[in-house]
Backbone as a chain_set.jsonl record, in Angstrom:
{"seq": "YKTLGKLIIPTASAGTAIDTDGKLIVSADKYLYEVTESKFESYEVDNIEESFTRRIFIDREKHIWIGRIGEGLVRLSERRVQNIRGGSRSPSIIANSIAESQDGSVWMSSTKGLFRWMDGKMDLISPETEKIIHGTVLVDHEGTVWNGTSAGLQSYRNGKLT", "coords": {"N": [[-17.919, 142.646, -170.417], [-15.958, 145.1, -172.271], [-15.157, 147.871, -174.206], [-12.791, 148.47, -176.798], [-11.653, 150.749, -178.466], [-13.698, 150.081, -181.442], [-14.095, 147.553, -180.714], [-14.867, 144.737, -178.843], [-13.959, 143.276, -175.756], [-13.532, 140.606, -173.079], [-13.982, 141.644, -169.91], [-12.395, 140.36, -167.849], [-9.812, 140.292, -169.011], [-6.344, 140.272, -168.413], [-3.833, 140.207, -169.097], [-1.591, 141.946, -171.369], [0.186, 142.889, -174.048], [2.378, 144.272, -176.574], [3.582, 143.59, -179.622], [6.487, 143.043, -181.653], [5.781, 143.753, -184.233], [3.936, 145.4, -183.848], [1.181, 144.697, -182.89], [-1.389, 144.214, -180.671], [-1.588, 142.256, -177.931], [-3.943, 140.321, -176.206], [-4.971, 138.754, -173.749], [-7.539, 136.609, -172.117], [-9.268, 134.263, -170.386], [-9.431, 131.492, -171.874], [-8.566, 132.525, -174.344], [-6.714, 134.662, -176.93], [-6.332, 137.49, -178.093], [-5.668, 139.399, -181.082], [-4.879, 142.675, -181.737], [-4.7, 145.055, -184.446], [-4.494, 148.023, -186.181], [-6.177, 147.721, -188.201], [-7.385, 145.263, -188.135], [-8.963, 142.578, -186.124], [-8.709, 139.844, -184.354], [-9.528, 136.996, -183.099], [-8.551, 133.846, -181.091], [-8.952, 130.584, -179.717], [-7.058, 129.236, -177.143], [-5.892, 126.038, -177.171], [-5.348, 123.255, -174.662], [-5.15, 124.774, -172.545], [-5.976, 125.4, -168.999], [-8.756, 127.045, -167.798], [-7.961, 130.087, -166.42], [-6.991, 132.633, -164.278], [-5.361, 135.111, -166.044], [-2.178, 136.891, -165.474], [-0.012, 138.278, -166.19], [1.588, 138.877, -169.306], [4.148, 138.331, -171.929], [6.262, 139.02, -174.689], [8.536, 137.228, -176.242], [11.692, 137.707, -177.925], [11.679, 135.998, -180.114], [9.344, 135.967, -180.622], [7.568, 134.091, -179.196], [4.967, 133.763, -177.142], [4.752, 134.428, -173.95], [2.703, 133.511, -170.968], [1.711, 134.564, -168.047], [0.044, 132.64, -165.508], [-2.552, 132.4, -162.775], [-1.626, 130.122, -160.601], [-0.934, 128.287, -162.449], [1.727, 128.693, -163.549], [3.725, 129.622, -165.812], [3.037, 129.718, -169.08], [3.813, 128.961, -172.325], [3.492, 129.888, -175.704], [3.923, 128.92, -179.016], [3.668, 129.542, -182.476], [0.887, 129.03, -181.749], [0.86, 126.564, -180.392], [0.846, 125.027, -177.231], [2.979, 125.053, -174.453], [3.21, 124.008, -171.234], [4.812, 125.249, -168.44], [5.781, 124.782, -165.473], [7.429, 125.861, -163.046], [8.544, 124.351, -161.282], [6.767, 124.167, -159.486], [3.397, 122.539, -158.61], [1.528, 123.868, -157.459], [-1.428, 125.529, -156.607], [-1.019, 128.161, -155.656], [1.098, 129.516, -156.982], [1.783, 132.558, -158.683], [2.586, 134.431, -161.361], [4.223, 137.455, -161.267], [5.766, 139.056, -162.868], [7.476, 139.056, -165.704], [10.631, 138.639, -167.819], [13.134, 139.194, -170.527], [16.559, 138.217, -170.915], [19.658, 139.129, -172.684], [20.734, 136.606, -173.338], [18.587, 134.921, -174.341], [17.024, 133.953, -172.301], [14.273, 133.295, -170.07], [12.509, 135.093, -167.56], [11.064, 134.779, -164.583], [9.299, 136.668, -162.085], [7.747, 135.378, -159.094], [4.945, 134.47, -156.943], [6.326, 132.234, -155.753], [9.179, 132.633, -156.007], [12.142, 133.589, -157.706], [12.433, 132.869, -160.985], [14.187, 131.406, -163.707], [14.095, 130.554, -167.039], [15.879, 128.523, -169.445], [17.269, 126.897, -171.817], [15.411, 125.038, -172.093], [14.58, 124.548, -169.653], [13.178, 124.898, -166.326], [14.576, 126.763, -163.552], [14.945, 127.455, -159.968], [15.692, 130.514, -158.948], [15.867, 132.428, -157.108], [14.344, 131.578, -153.997], [11.073, 132.25, -152.495], [10.604, 133.378, -149.315], [9.058, 133.685, -145.968], [9.725, 136.101, -145.384], [10.528, 137.432, -147.582], [9.023, 138.822, -150.263], [8.364, 138.29, -153.914], [8.59, 140.645, -156.541], [8.841, 142.717, -159.299], [10.823, 141.763, -162.175], [13.462, 142.695, -164.165], [15.615, 143.441, -166.727], [18.659, 144.654, -167.382], [20.693, 146.627, -169.987], [23.323, 145.6, -169.766], [22.969, 142.862, -169.001], [22.36, 142.461, -166.545], [20.405, 140.787, -164.032], [17.305, 142.294, -162.344], [15.779, 142.144, -159.438], [12.846, 143.233, -157.643], [11.858, 143.104, -154.41], [10.209, 142.5, -151.407], [12.288, 142.89, -149.366], [14.216, 144.62, -150.454], [16.346, 145.216, -153.521], [17.114, 142.835, -155.526], [20.162, 141.486, -157.277], [21.125, 139.744, -160.175], [23.836, 138.252, -161.68], [26.258, 136.957, -163.871], [25.895, 134.471, -162.746], [25.462, 135.084, -160.124], [23.869, 135.776, -157.26], [22.868, 138.902, -155.789]], "CA": [[-17.105, 143.209, -171.545], [-15.573, 146.653, -172.71], [-14.899, 148.236, -175.774], [-11.6, 148.841, -177.001], [-12.465, 151.36, -179.859], [-15.026, 149.351, -181.803], [-13.93, 146.181, -180.14], [-15.427, 144.279, -177.372], [-13.145, 142.35, -175.015], [-13.916, 140.347, -171.857], [-13.24, 142.415, -168.728], [-11.585, 139.688, -167.237], [-8.571, 140.218, -169.719], [-5.427, 140.949, -167.622], [-2.728, 140.259, -169.571], [-1.405, 142.646, -172.463], [1.524, 143.076, -174.533], [2.794, 144.685, -177.566], [4.762, 142.527, -180.2], [7.675, 143.842, -182.623], [5.114, 144.253, -185.148], [2.866, 146.542, -183.21], [0.078, 144.128, -182.612], [-1.664, 144.459, -179.246], [-2.039, 141.04, -177.469], [-4.807, 140.543, -175.255], [-5.485, 137.305, -172.821], [-8.664, 136.333, -171.627], [-9.535, 133.135, -170.302], [-8.741, 130.648, -172.828], [-8.523, 133.177, -175.681], [-5.736, 135.566, -177.016], [-7.046, 138.46, -179.035], [-4.77, 140.068, -181.536], [-5.497, 143.728, -182.223], [-4.112, 145.997, -185.243], [-5.411, 149.391, -186.669], [-7.113, 147.19, -189.296], [-8.151, 144.146, -187.806], [-9.078, 142.017, -184.63], [-8.582, 138.417, -184.342], [-9.644, 136.08, -181.877], [-8.582, 132.261, -181.107], [-8.997, 129.724, -178.508], [-5.809, 128.353, -176.913], [-5.944, 124.638, -176.832], [-4.752, 122.802, -173.88], [-4.857, 125.877, -171.261], [-6.941, 125.455, -168.137], [-9.224, 128.258, -167.837], [-7.642, 130.721, -165.062], [-6.761, 134.085, -164.258], [-4.018, 135.865, -166.736], [-1.685, 137.831, -164.828], [0.997, 138.684, -167.438], [2.045, 138.509, -170.873], [5.342, 138.987, -172.199], [6.521, 138.331, -176.311], [10.03, 137.507, -176.478], [12.373, 138.414, -179.454], [11.522, 135.085, -181.156], [7.897, 136.164, -180.698], [6.885, 133.271, -178.27], [3.937, 134.388, -176.148], [4.801, 133.809, -172.585], [1.51, 134.157, -170.179], [1.988, 133.946, -166.341], [-1.487, 132.816, -165.067], [-2.585, 132.273, -161.601], [-2.05, 128.707, -160.235], [-0.386, 127.534, -163.516], [3.034, 129.603, -163.373], [4.019, 130.092, -167.254], [2.442, 129.024, -170.445], [4.647, 129.536, -173.778], [2.789, 129.54, -177.066], [4.675, 128.876, -180.131], [2.892, 129.163, -183.345], [-0.255, 128.625, -181.202], [1.248, 125.259, -179.821], [1.145, 125.562, -175.748], [3.932, 124.418, -173.477], [3.017, 124.378, -169.758], [6.206, 125.545, -167.667], [5.378, 124.942, -163.905], [8.497, 126.487, -162.284], [8.987, 123.415, -160.036], [5.704, 123.672, -158.613], [1.953, 122.368, -159.364], [0.79, 124.601, -156.354], [-2.426, 126.557, -156.863], [-0.512, 129.59, -155.19], [2.033, 130.212, -157.779], [1.262, 133.621, -159.597], [3.516, 135.391, -162.1], [4.112, 138.858, -161.098], [6.295, 139.71, -164.049], [8.35, 138.214, -166.941], [11.559, 139.509, -168.744], [14.091, 138.269, -171.21], [17.817, 138.523, -171.091], [20.239, 138.876, -173.844], [20.942, 134.782, -173.825], [17.49, 134.283, -174.559], [16.423, 133.314, -171.147], [13.169, 134.144, -169.73], [12.425, 135.32, -166.064], [9.603, 135.098, -163.941], [8.96, 136.87, -160.532], [6.507, 135.121, -158.804], [4.837, 134.067, -155.496], [7.236, 131.021, -155.086], [10.471, 133.254, -156.183], [12.348, 134.204, -159.16], [12.653, 131.347, -161.958], [14.776, 131.214, -165.045], [13.818, 129.315, -168.202], [16.877, 128.547, -170.257], [17.545, 125.421, -172.164], [14.178, 124.04, -171.804], [14.627, 123.888, -168.159], [13.08, 126.193, -165.366], [15.427, 126.816, -162.292], [14.645, 128.384, -159.031], [17.129, 131.282, -158.727], [15.624, 132.867, -155.407], [13.015, 130.988, -153.532], [10.252, 133.194, -151.882], [10.596, 132.714, -147.846], [7.93, 134.277, -145.176], [10.248, 137.465, -145.465], [10.762, 138.133, -149.007], [8.196, 138.752, -151.458], [9.262, 138.921, -155.107], [7.831, 141.698, -157.334], [9.101, 143.133, -160.504], [12.061, 141.499, -162.734], [13.844, 143.657, -165.42], [16.931, 143.063, -167.479], [19.181, 145.994, -168.103], [21.305, 146.471, -171.217], [24.505, 145.138, -169.537], [22.722, 141.604, -168.584], [22.077, 141.973, -164.929], [18.661, 140.811, -163.993], [17.288, 143.089, -161.054], [14.436, 141.903, -159.103], [12.262, 143.809, -156.757], [11.389, 142.334, -153.566], [9.828, 143.232, -150.197], [13.482, 142.94, -148.645], [14.748, 145.206, -151.241], [16.743, 144.909, -154.631], [18.312, 141.841, -155.813], [20.523, 141.696, -158.501], [21.897, 138.383, -160.55], [24.583, 138.71, -162.677], [27.152, 135.824, -163.855], [25.502, 133.405, -161.789], [25.612, 135.021, -158.572], [22.624, 136.585, -156.786], [23.256, 139.734, -154.328]], "C": [[-17.032, 144.448, -171.446], [-15.193, 146.782, -174.143], [-13.611, 148.81, -175.674], [-11.824, 149.512, -178.534], [-13.785, 150.666, -180.272], [-15.017, 147.793, -181.571], [-14.514, 145.585, -178.987], [-14.809, 143.303, -176.894], [-13.756, 141.992, -173.855], [-13.319, 141.22, -170.872], [-12.239, 142.0, -167.992], [-10.063, 139.613, -168.005], [-7.549, 141.055, -168.623], [-4.231, 141.178, -168.052], [-2.616, 140.996, -170.863], [-0.259, 142.8, -172.848], [1.484, 143.317, -175.981], [3.951, 143.775, -178.106], [5.528, 143.297, -181.094], [6.789, 144.289, -183.843], [4.122, 145.335, -185.184], [1.427, 145.986, -182.871], [-0.007, 144.266, -181.052], [-1.987, 142.967, -179.209], [-2.596, 141.031, -176.255], [-5.199, 138.981, -174.739], [-6.515, 137.606, -172.301], [-9.2, 135.011, -171.218], [-8.68, 132.26, -171.085], [-8.316, 131.318, -173.935], [-7.237, 134.376, -175.532], [-6.505, 136.27, -178.144], [-5.866, 139.438, -179.795], [-5.253, 141.196, -182.191], [-4.535, 144.478, -182.91], [-4.862, 147.131, -185.355], [-6.232, 148.615, -187.471], [-7.65, 146.157, -189.15], [-8.132, 143.464, -186.424], [-9.288, 140.294, -184.926], [-8.416, 137.814, -182.982], [-9.037, 134.468, -181.993], [-8.395, 131.655, -179.721], [-7.698, 128.961, -178.41], [-5.963, 127.124, -176.36], [-4.915, 124.28, -175.334], [-4.329, 123.922, -172.495], [-6.218, 125.867, -170.191], [-7.436, 126.981, -168.156], [-8.732, 128.941, -166.191], [-7.52, 132.031, -165.509], [-5.439, 134.403, -164.85], [-3.51, 136.68, -165.617], [-0.931, 138.729, -165.507], [0.984, 138.279, -168.567], [3.425, 139.057, -171.176], [5.822, 138.063, -173.679], [8.245, 138.346, -176.151], [10.669, 137.6, -177.801], [12.153, 137.114, -180.598], [9.916, 134.959, -181.347], [7.018, 134.992, -180.289], [6.086, 134.009, -177.396], [4.231, 133.913, -174.49], [3.536, 134.611, -171.856], [1.612, 133.446, -168.752], [0.357, 133.909, -166.132], [-1.37, 132.303, -163.6], [-2.795, 130.567, -161.224], [-1.329, 127.814, -161.285], [1.243, 128.009, -163.971], [3.137, 129.831, -164.638], [3.536, 129.306, -167.99], [3.234, 129.855, -171.632], [3.981, 129.088, -174.924], [3.888, 130.013, -177.982], [4.122, 128.481, -181.326], [1.559, 128.557, -182.968], [-0.091, 127.101, -180.467], [1.739, 125.747, -178.312], [2.341, 124.548, -175.172], [3.789, 124.986, -171.93], [4.287, 124.237, -168.979], [5.711, 125.914, -166.291], [6.181, 125.636, -162.999], [8.459, 125.698, -161.093], [7.981, 123.338, -159.152], [4.47, 123.258, -159.23], [1.309, 123.31, -158.103], [-0.248, 125.64, -156.859], [-2.038, 127.95, -156.682], [0.318, 130.149, -156.032], [1.488, 131.224, -158.807], [2.461, 134.155, -160.208], [3.272, 136.584, -161.851], [4.662, 139.753, -161.862], [7.457, 138.77, -164.85], [9.311, 139.224, -167.744], [12.064, 138.463, -169.331], [15.26, 138.935, -171.043], [18.292, 138.623, -172.457], [20.552, 137.385, -174.16], [19.859, 134.336, -174.36], [16.61, 133.609, -173.06], [15.452, 134.158, -170.752], [13.139, 134.045, -168.146], [11.232, 135.623, -165.871], [9.896, 135.414, -162.34], [7.877, 136.188, -160.358], [6.33, 134.758, -157.415], [5.665, 133.207, -154.976], [8.916, 131.3, -155.326], [10.703, 133.522, -157.626], [12.8, 132.899, -159.955], [13.397, 132.057, -163.005], [14.616, 130.309, -165.879], [14.903, 129.502, -169.211], [17.261, 127.096, -170.321], [16.845, 124.483, -172.038], [14.118, 123.79, -170.577], [14.213, 125.142, -167.123], [13.875, 125.957, -164.026], [15.103, 127.963, -161.571], [15.868, 129.064, -158.812], [17.322, 131.638, -157.166], [14.57, 132.611, -155.079], [12.136, 132.459, -152.32], [10.388, 132.632, -150.194], [9.214, 133.76, -147.247], [8.352, 135.892, -145.129], [10.564, 138.024, -146.4], [9.776, 137.685, -149.862], [8.67, 139.124, -152.613], [8.081, 139.575, -156.0], [8.056, 141.655, -159.016], [10.465, 142.467, -161.265], [11.905, 142.304, -163.86], [15.296, 143.121, -165.718], [17.594, 143.945, -168.196], [20.188, 145.681, -169.167], [22.64, 145.489, -170.935], [24.497, 143.321, -168.946], [22.449, 141.52, -167.436], [20.322, 141.946, -164.806], [18.366, 141.72, -162.631], [15.698, 142.65, -160.754], [13.98, 142.451, -157.798], [11.601, 143.082, -155.837], [10.941, 143.138, -152.221], [11.127, 143.419, -149.362], [14.156, 143.875, -149.181], [14.998, 144.721, -152.678], [17.42, 144.048, -154.755], [18.918, 141.97, -157.32], [21.265, 140.179, -158.958], [22.597, 138.624, -161.988], [25.883, 137.541, -162.781], [26.923, 134.826, -162.948], [25.469, 133.635, -160.372], [24.419, 136.099, -158.149], [23.157, 137.4, -155.34], [22.077, 140.518, -154.176]], "O": [[-17.799, 145.074, -170.714], [-14.987, 145.909, -174.986], [-13.26, 149.514, -174.726], [-12.109, 148.867, -179.543], [-14.791, 150.676, -179.564], [-15.763, 146.982, -182.119], [-14.544, 146.349, -178.022], [-14.974, 142.246, -177.504], [-14.54, 142.816, -173.383], [-12.136, 141.533, -171.01], [-11.361, 142.715, -167.509], [-9.213, 138.86, -167.53], [-7.816, 142.142, -168.11], [-3.529, 142.096, -167.63], [-3.551, 140.758, -171.628], [0.567, 142.88, -171.939], [0.676, 142.688, -176.664], [4.907, 143.325, -177.475], [5.064, 144.421, -181.286], [7.185, 145.289, -184.443], [3.637, 145.959, -186.127], [0.541, 146.794, -182.589], [0.961, 144.395, -180.303], [-2.531, 142.406, -180.16], [-2.052, 141.553, -175.283], [-5.724, 138.177, -175.509], [-6.678, 138.769, -171.933], [-9.808, 134.592, -172.204], [-7.451, 132.249, -171.014], [-7.574, 130.645, -174.65], [-6.851, 134.875, -174.476], [-7.193, 135.675, -178.974], [-5.2, 140.191, -179.085], [-5.996, 141.016, -183.155], [-3.494, 144.711, -182.296], [-5.87, 147.262, -184.661], [-7.383, 149.034, -187.348], [-8.512, 145.874, -189.982], [-7.272, 143.815, -185.617], [-10.064, 139.801, -185.744], [-7.583, 137.995, -182.094], [-9.122, 133.939, -183.101], [-7.784, 132.181, -178.791], [-7.267, 128.219, -179.293], [-6.162, 127.023, -175.149], [-3.931, 124.955, -175.029], [-3.396, 123.797, -171.702], [-7.321, 126.276, -170.553], [-6.717, 127.935, -168.451], [-9.039, 128.457, -165.102], [-7.781, 132.517, -166.61], [-4.424, 134.028, -164.264], [-4.319, 137.159, -164.823], [-1.175, 139.933, -165.429], [0.345, 137.272, -168.872], [3.797, 140.135, -170.713], [5.776, 136.838, -173.791], [8.97, 139.326, -175.982], [9.934, 137.546, -178.788], [12.435, 137.265, -181.786], [9.342, 134.105, -182.024], [5.927, 134.805, -180.828], [6.617, 134.984, -176.866], [3.719, 132.874, -174.076], [3.291, 135.811, -171.977], [1.6, 132.257, -168.436], [-0.427, 134.802, -166.452], [-0.307, 131.84, -163.187], [-3.802, 129.905, -161.474], [-1.133, 126.634, -160.995], [1.759, 127.392, -164.904], [2.234, 130.647, -164.82], [3.53, 128.114, -167.681], [3.246, 131.076, -171.791], [3.904, 127.876, -175.124], [4.568, 131.035, -177.889], [3.976, 127.273, -181.51], [1.067, 127.685, -183.684], [-1.113, 126.595, -180.002], [2.654, 126.542, -178.098], [2.464, 123.377, -175.533], [4.15, 126.092, -171.528], [4.801, 123.123, -168.88], [5.316, 127.034, -165.966], [5.569, 126.083, -162.029], [8.357, 126.223, -159.985], [8.068, 122.633, -158.146], [4.349, 123.569, -160.415], [0.092, 123.123, -158.12], [0.162, 126.588, -157.529], [-2.541, 128.854, -157.348], [0.395, 131.375, -155.949], [0.789, 130.809, -159.732], [3.416, 134.331, -159.452], [2.15, 137.002, -162.135], [4.382, 140.951, -161.822], [8.131, 137.874, -164.342], [8.958, 140.308, -168.208], [11.838, 137.276, -169.095], [15.22, 140.165, -170.998], [17.556, 138.289, -173.385], [20.601, 137.054, -175.345], [19.984, 133.265, -174.954], [15.647, 132.842, -173.093], [15.482, 135.38, -170.898], [13.644, 133.103, -167.535], [10.465, 136.35, -166.503], [10.509, 134.689, -161.555], [6.993, 136.215, -161.214], [7.306, 134.694, -156.667], [5.86, 133.267, -153.762], [9.784, 130.499, -154.978], [9.861, 133.651, -158.515], [13.495, 132.023, -159.439], [13.225, 133.266, -163.163], [14.967, 129.169, -165.574], [14.92, 130.558, -169.843], [17.497, 126.311, -169.402], [17.207, 123.315, -171.895], [13.572, 122.732, -170.264], [14.839, 126.202, -167.121], [13.735, 124.865, -163.474], [14.965, 129.098, -162.028], [16.926, 128.493, -158.545], [18.215, 131.404, -156.351], [13.626, 133.189, -155.618], [12.681, 133.31, -151.616], [10.249, 131.428, -149.974], [8.525, 134.448, -148.0], [7.537, 136.784, -144.896], [10.941, 139.191, -146.286], [9.6, 136.514, -150.2], [9.362, 140.141, -152.662], [6.939, 139.133, -156.127], [7.592, 140.822, -159.794], [11.438, 142.871, -160.628], [10.87, 142.62, -164.446], [15.958, 142.448, -164.928], [17.359, 144.152, -169.387], [20.553, 144.51, -169.278], [22.976, 144.68, -171.8], [25.478, 142.662, -168.601], [22.222, 140.37, -167.059], [19.416, 142.661, -165.233], [19.311, 141.817, -161.848], [14.727, 142.753, -161.503], [14.667, 142.18, -156.813], [10.712, 142.348, -156.267], [11.306, 144.298, -152.029], [10.971, 144.286, -148.503], [15.007, 144.253, -148.377], [14.178, 143.957, -153.188], [18.512, 144.135, -154.195], [18.324, 142.429, -158.296], [21.908, 139.55, -158.119], [22.108, 139.032, -163.041], [26.463, 137.274, -161.729], [27.888, 134.334, -162.364], [25.45, 132.745, -159.521], [24.2, 137.134, -158.779], [23.615, 136.934, -154.296], [21.961, 141.278, -153.215]]}, "num_chains": 1, "name": "protein.A"}
């Protein structure tokens, strides 16, 4: 355990994010911690297997997306869990980065490639190969998705990956 001001949180917490209200969200094992200047709240998230959190992202609708080792993405909406596997139940899938585009799509760069969650479905946009390892995904103000890989920078815009 470590202290955060007057708070004690597990050292295994790897995922952190700040929501639009300024709350710090920390994920550790099966728990989420919400931290503000005046309060600290923790709650257990049901239906999430205990595994290591890699990334947390909060979208514009305040869904909390948790990238977990071996589980792909987990989306929390009003504390209800939706597991999103990214087309793979492989224990080797690891979320490296999560971002959102203007159309509300959520992007995940992972050990299995670049995925897009849109309209309730996860699509593989750019698979990982032995030669390409996916890293960080970002979306610019024009809607272009940028994916850093070991082979260089990829861009995705208007349905085309370059």
